Amino acid sequence: MKTAIALRHLHFEDLGTLEPLLVARGYAVRYLDAPIDDLYAADMAAADLLVVLGGPIGAFDDHIYPFLRDELAVVLQWLASGRPLLGICLGAQLIARALGASVASMGVKEIGFAPLTLTQKGEGSPLAALGQTPVLHWHGDHFGIPDGATRLAGTQTCANQAFSKGRNVLALQCHLEANPLQIERWLVGHACELAQAGIDVRTLRSQAQALRSRLPQVARAVFSAWLDEIEALRPWEAS
């Protein structure tokens, strides 16, 4: 059986709609809680896919949260291995950092549901399945596009929303994995941030309710297309 390891920072920011898809495609899913688990003790060498999930800290905050140094080392090792790697929000920022790109504050929060604007390359990527479907944005930092990577999407607030590196690395600033049916966990878990940003919880709840069926369907299509690509690669062809 194939194995997917997910590095998690908050319990409710999990694989969401991606998890049942992975299970259906024959992956055994294993979570590691990055702040407390020993990442070096994990049997990473046997895993087929690594997903680095989101969290409310910065990719360069290792002077405050030392565990990020170990997590960054894992990302670097995974990049060097050529195996499939997916980063979401903080995870995408860590991949960008590992590849030498900048990660910095935007000076504003982008929180809510809105569609992505795909680049020409993005239109030819798995993200094309999104169409104009709004996805969840929840961040205040943004990443630069690493050298040799391909910019895939942006929004008016955040120009860099997604990039790929080779065919095996996909980095998403947005939370395409987030299940609209579980938005209440996000609203409670990030209540202080929402209040500070002046975001109306009722608006987010209403947006999620409107997308409860459509968004999981298109997210499944995007992730299925990406998994099709990476599963067709042999390790030495991955990059």
Short mmCIF file of C-alpha atoms in Angstrom, two decimals:
data_model
loop_
_atom_site.label_atom_id
_atom_site.label_comp_id
_atom_site.label_asym_id
_atom_site.label_seq_id
_atom_site.Cartn_x
_atom_site.Cartn_y
_atom_site.Cartn_z
CA MET A 1 0.00 0.00 0.00
CA LYS A 2 1.16 3.53 -0.79
CA THR A 3 1.72 5.92 2.11
CA ALA A 4 0.94 9.64 2.39
CA ILE A 5 2.36 11.59 5.33
CA ALA A 6 0.72 14.88 6.29
CA LEU A 7 2.60 17.38 8.46
CA ARG A 8 -0.07 19.15 10.52
CA HIS A 9 0.20 22.34 12.61
CA LEU A 10 -3.38 22.68 13.87
CA HIS A 11 -5.68 19.73 14.37
CA PHE A 12 -8.56 21.19 12.37
CA GLU A 13 -6.36 22.27 9.45
CA ASP A 14 -6.15 18.73 8.16
CA LEU A 15 -6.27 17.11 4.72
CA GLY A 16 -9.99 17.87 4.48
CA THR A 17 -11.49 16.72 1.20
CA LEU A 18 -8.12 15.39 0.05
CA GLU A 19 -8.03 12.63 2.68
CA PRO A 20 -10.91 10.46 1.39
CA LEU A 21 -9.53 10.83 -2.12
CA LEU A 22 -6.13 9.56 -1.03
CA VAL A 23 -7.71 6.63 0.80
CA ALA A 24 -9.82 5.76 -2.26
CA ARG A 25 -6.67 5.73 -4.38
CA GLY A 26 -4.97 3.24 -2.09
CA TYR A 27 -2.93 5.48 0.21
CA ALA A 28 -2.51 4.85 3.91
CA VAL A 29 -2.70 8.33 5.46
CA ARG A 30 -0.55 9.19 8.44
CA TYR A 31 -0.50 12.51 10.30
CA LEU A 32 2.49 13.94 12.11
CA ASP A 33 1.95 16.97 14.33
CA ALA A 34 4.94 19.08 13.37
CA PRO A 35 5.15 21.13 16.61
CA ILE A 36 5.44 18.09 18.88
CA ASP A 37 6.28 14.93 16.93
CA ASP A 38 9.83 13.80 16.20
CA LEU A 39 10.00 14.22 12.45
CA TYR A 40 13.38 12.50 12.25
CA ALA A 41 11.95 9.38 13.90
CA ALA A 42 9.24 9.12 11.26
CA ASP A 43 9.81 6.58 8.51
CA MET A 44 9.87 9.19 5.77
CA ALA A 45 12.01 7.03 3.52
CA ALA A 46 9.14 4.62 2.93
CA ALA A 47 6.49 7.26 2.19
CA ASP A 48 5.25 7.97 -1.32
CA LEU A 49 3.78 11.44 -0.81
CA LEU A 50 4.35 14.29 1.65
CA VAL A 51 1.73 16.99 2.28
CA VAL A 52 2.75 19.99 4.39
CA LEU A 53 -0.39 21.66 5.71
CA GLY A 54 -1.25 25.19 6.84
CA GLY A 55 -0.92 26.99 10.15
CA PRO A 56 -1.10 30.50 11.66
CA ILE A 57 2.66 31.14 11.90
CA GLY A 58 5.27 32.35 9.45
CA ALA A 59 7.66 30.25 7.39
CA PHE A 60 10.59 32.26 8.80
CA ASP A 61 9.41 32.15 12.45
CA ASP A 62 11.90 29.46 13.49
CA HIS A 63 13.48 31.88 16.03
CA ILE A 64 10.11 31.77 17.82
CA TYR A 65 9.05 28.24 16.89
CA PRO A 66 12.24 26.13 16.66
CA PHE A 67 10.41 23.06 15.35
CA LEU A 68 10.23 24.85 11.99
CA ARG A 69 13.95 24.16 11.53
CA ASP A 70 13.31 20.42 11.59
CA GLU A 71 10.30 20.80 9.34
CA LEU A 72 12.28 22.85 6.84
CA ALA A 73 15.00 20.17 6.88
CA VAL A 74 12.36 17.55 6.05
CA VAL A 75 11.09 19.66 3.15
CA LEU A 76 14.63 20.10 1.84
CA GLN A 77 15.26 16.35 2.05
CA TRP A 78 11.99 15.63 0.29
CA LEU A 79 12.77 18.09 -2.50
CA ALA A 80 16.15 16.45 -2.99
CA SER A 81 14.53 13.02 -3.19
CA GLY A 82 12.33 13.93 -6.16
CA ARG A 83 9.26 12.40 -4.56
CA PRO A 84 5.82 14.06 -4.78
CA LEU A 85 5.36 17.03 -2.44
CA LEU A 86 2.27 19.16 -1.87
CA GLY A 87 2.36 22.33 0.23
CA ILE A 88 -0.71 24.24 1.39
CA CYS A 89 -0.55 27.79 2.84
CA LEU A 90 2.28 27.59 5.42
CA GLY A 91 3.39 24.38 3.72
CA ALA A 92 3.65 26.18 0.38
CA GLN A 93 5.60 29.00 2.05
CA LEU A 94 8.04 26.49 3.55
CA ILE A 95 8.59 24.97 0.11
CA ALA A 96 9.20 28.45 -1.30
CA ARG A 97 11.70 29.17 1.48
CA ALA A 98 13.44 25.84 0.93
CA LEU A 99 13.81 26.73 -2.75
CA GLY A 100 15.34 30.11 -1.93
CA ALA A 101 12.32 32.37 -2.50
CA SER A 102 11.08 35.14 -0.22
CA VAL A 103 8.18 34.84 2.20
CA ALA A 104 6.87 38.08 3.71
CA SER A 105 3.82 39.82 5.11
CA MET A 106 1.37 41.27 2.61
CA GLY A 107 0.37 43.95 5.11
CA VAL A 108 -3.24 42.80 4.81
CA LYS A 109 -5.22 39.63 5.48
CA GLU A 110 -6.80 37.71 2.64
CA ILE A 111 -9.59 35.75 4.29
CA GLY A 112 -12.67 34.49 2.49
CA PHE A 113 -13.80 32.64 -0.61
CA ALA A 114 -12.74 33.92 -4.03
CA PRO A 115 -11.73 32.37 -7.37
CA LEU A 116 -8.18 32.14 -8.63
CA THR A 117 -6.95 33.79 -11.81
CA LEU A 118 -4.87 31.19 -13.61
CA THR A 119 -1.80 31.98 -15.67
CA GLN A 120 -1.37 30.47 -19.12
CA LYS A 121 0.66 27.67 -17.52
CA GLY A 122 -2.00 27.32 -14.84
CA GLU A 123 -4.63 26.78 -17.52
CA GLY A 124 -2.65 23.74 -18.61
CA SER A 125 -2.20 22.42 -15.07
CA PRO A 126 -4.46 20.41 -12.75
CA LEU A 127 -5.76 23.76 -11.41
CA ALA A 128 -7.69 24.22 -14.65
CA ALA A 129 -10.44 22.04 -13.16
CA LEU A 130 -11.27 24.89 -10.76
CA GLY A 131 -12.76 27.14 -13.41
CA GLN A 132 -14.27 30.11 -11.59
CA THR A 133 -15.14 28.20 -8.42
CA PRO A 134 -14.21 30.26 -5.32
CA VAL A 135 -11.68 28.67 -2.97
CA LEU A 136 -10.84 29.49 0.64
CA HIS A 137 -8.11 32.05 1.30
CA TRP A 138 -6.80 32.48 4.85
CA HIS A 139 -3.38 34.12 5.10
CA GLY A 140 -1.44 37.32 5.72
CA ASP A 141 1.92 36.27 4.24
CA HIS A 142 2.81 35.52 0.65
CA PHE A 143 5.65 33.78 -1.17
CA GLY A 144 7.84 34.68 -4.11
CA ILE A 145 8.12 32.28 -7.03
CA PRO A 146 11.35 30.25 -6.70
CA ASP A 147 13.89 30.16 -9.51
CA GLY A 148 12.98 27.41 -11.93
CA ALA A 149 9.40 27.16 -10.66
CA THR A 150 6.27 27.91 -12.66
CA ARG A 151 3.71 30.45 -11.44
CA LEU A 152 0.22 29.01 -11.85
CA ALA A 153 -2.29 31.40 -10.26
CA GLY A 154 -2.95 34.57 -8.33
CA THR A 155 -5.67 36.83 -6.97
CA GLN A 156 -6.06 40.60 -6.90
CA THR A 157 -4.83 40.66 -3.29
CA CYS A 158 -2.06 38.07 -3.67
CA ALA A 159 -0.30 37.77 -7.03
CA ASN A 160 1.33 34.41 -6.24
CA GLN A 161 -1.23 31.81 -5.23
CA ALA A 162 0.30 28.66 -6.68
CA PHE A 163 3.45 27.32 -8.29
CA SER A 164 4.86 24.03 -9.44
CA LYS A 165 8.45 22.84 -9.52
CA GLY A 166 8.97 20.13 -12.03
CA ARG A 167 6.06 17.75 -12.20
CA ASN A 168 6.20 16.47 -8.64
CA VAL A 169 5.99 19.64 -6.49
CA LEU A 170 2.81 21.69 -6.12
CA ALA A 171 2.52 24.68 -3.76
CA LEU A 172 -0.88 26.28 -3.03
CA GLN A 173 -1.32 29.45 -0.99
CA CYS A 174 -5.08 28.90 -0.87
CA HIS A 175 -6.85 26.17 1.10
CA LEU A 176 -8.24 24.06 -1.71
CA GLU A 177 -8.38 21.12 0.69
CA ALA A 178 -10.72 22.85 3.17
CA ASN A 179 -14.13 21.21 3.47
CA PRO A 180 -16.90 23.86 3.49
CA LEU A 181 -18.97 21.57 5.70
CA GLN A 182 -16.32 21.91 8.42
CA ILE A 183 -15.92 25.69 8.26
CA GLU A 184 -17.24 26.08 11.82
CA ARG A 185 -14.00 24.55 13.15
CA TRP A 186 -12.05 27.26 11.34
CA LEU A 187 -14.36 30.01 12.56
CA VAL A 188 -13.91 28.95 16.18
CA GLY A 189 -10.23 28.05 15.93
CA HIS A 190 -9.31 31.39 14.34
CA ALA A 191 -11.89 33.53 16.18
CA CYS A 192 -9.29 36.01 17.48
CA GLU A 193 -7.70 36.50 14.06
CA LEU A 194 -11.09 37.04 12.46
CA ALA A 195 -12.04 39.64 15.06
CA GLN A 196 -8.72 41.48 14.66
CA ALA A 197 -9.11 41.50 10.87
CA GLY A 198 -12.70 42.73 11.07
CA ILE A 199 -14.04 39.71 9.21
CA ASP A 200 -17.73 38.93 9.65
CA VAL A 201 -18.01 35.28 10.65
CA ARG A 202 -21.55 35.14 9.28
CA THR A 203 -20.31 36.07 5.80
CA LEU A 204 -17.73 33.28 5.79
CA ARG A 205 -20.33 30.81 7.02
CA SER A 206 -22.74 31.84 4.28
CA GLN A 207 -20.04 31.58 1.59
CA ALA A 208 -19.09 28.10 2.77
CA GLN A 209 -22.72 26.99 2.80
CA ALA A 210 -23.18 28.13 -0.80
CA LEU A 211 -20.11 26.08 -1.85
CA ARG A 212 -20.80 22.96 0.23
CA SER A 213 -21.30 20.71 -2.82
CA ARG A 214 -19.47 22.45 -5.66
CA LEU A 215 -16.13 23.16 -4.00
CA PRO A 216 -15.40 19.59 -2.82
CA GLN A 217 -16.19 18.34 -6.32
CA VAL A 218 -13.76 20.66 -8.09
CA ALA A 219 -11.12 20.18 -5.38
CA ARG A 220 -11.36 16.44 -5.95
CA ALA A 221 -10.94 17.00 -9.68
CA VAL A 222 -7.83 19.15 -9.17
CA PHE A 223 -6.18 16.77 -6.74
CA SER A 224 -7.14 13.74 -8.84
CA ALA A 225 -5.51 15.29 -11.89
CA TRP A 226 -2.33 16.04 -9.92
CA LEU A 227 -2.22 12.55 -8.42
CA ASP A 228 -2.68 11.08 -11.90
CA GLU A 229 0.40 13.02 -13.03
CA ILE A 230 2.65 12.09 -10.13
CA GLU A 231 1.61 8.45 -10.03
CA ALA A 232 2.57 8.14 -13.70
CA LEU A 233 6.14 9.17 -12.91
CA ARG A 234 8.96 6.90 -11.97
CA PRO A 235 11.17 8.42 -9.23
CA TRP A 236 14.03 9.37 -11.52
CA GLU A 237 11.56 11.11 -13.87
CA ALA A 238 9.80 13.14 -11.17
CA SER A 239 11.60 16.43 -11.69
#
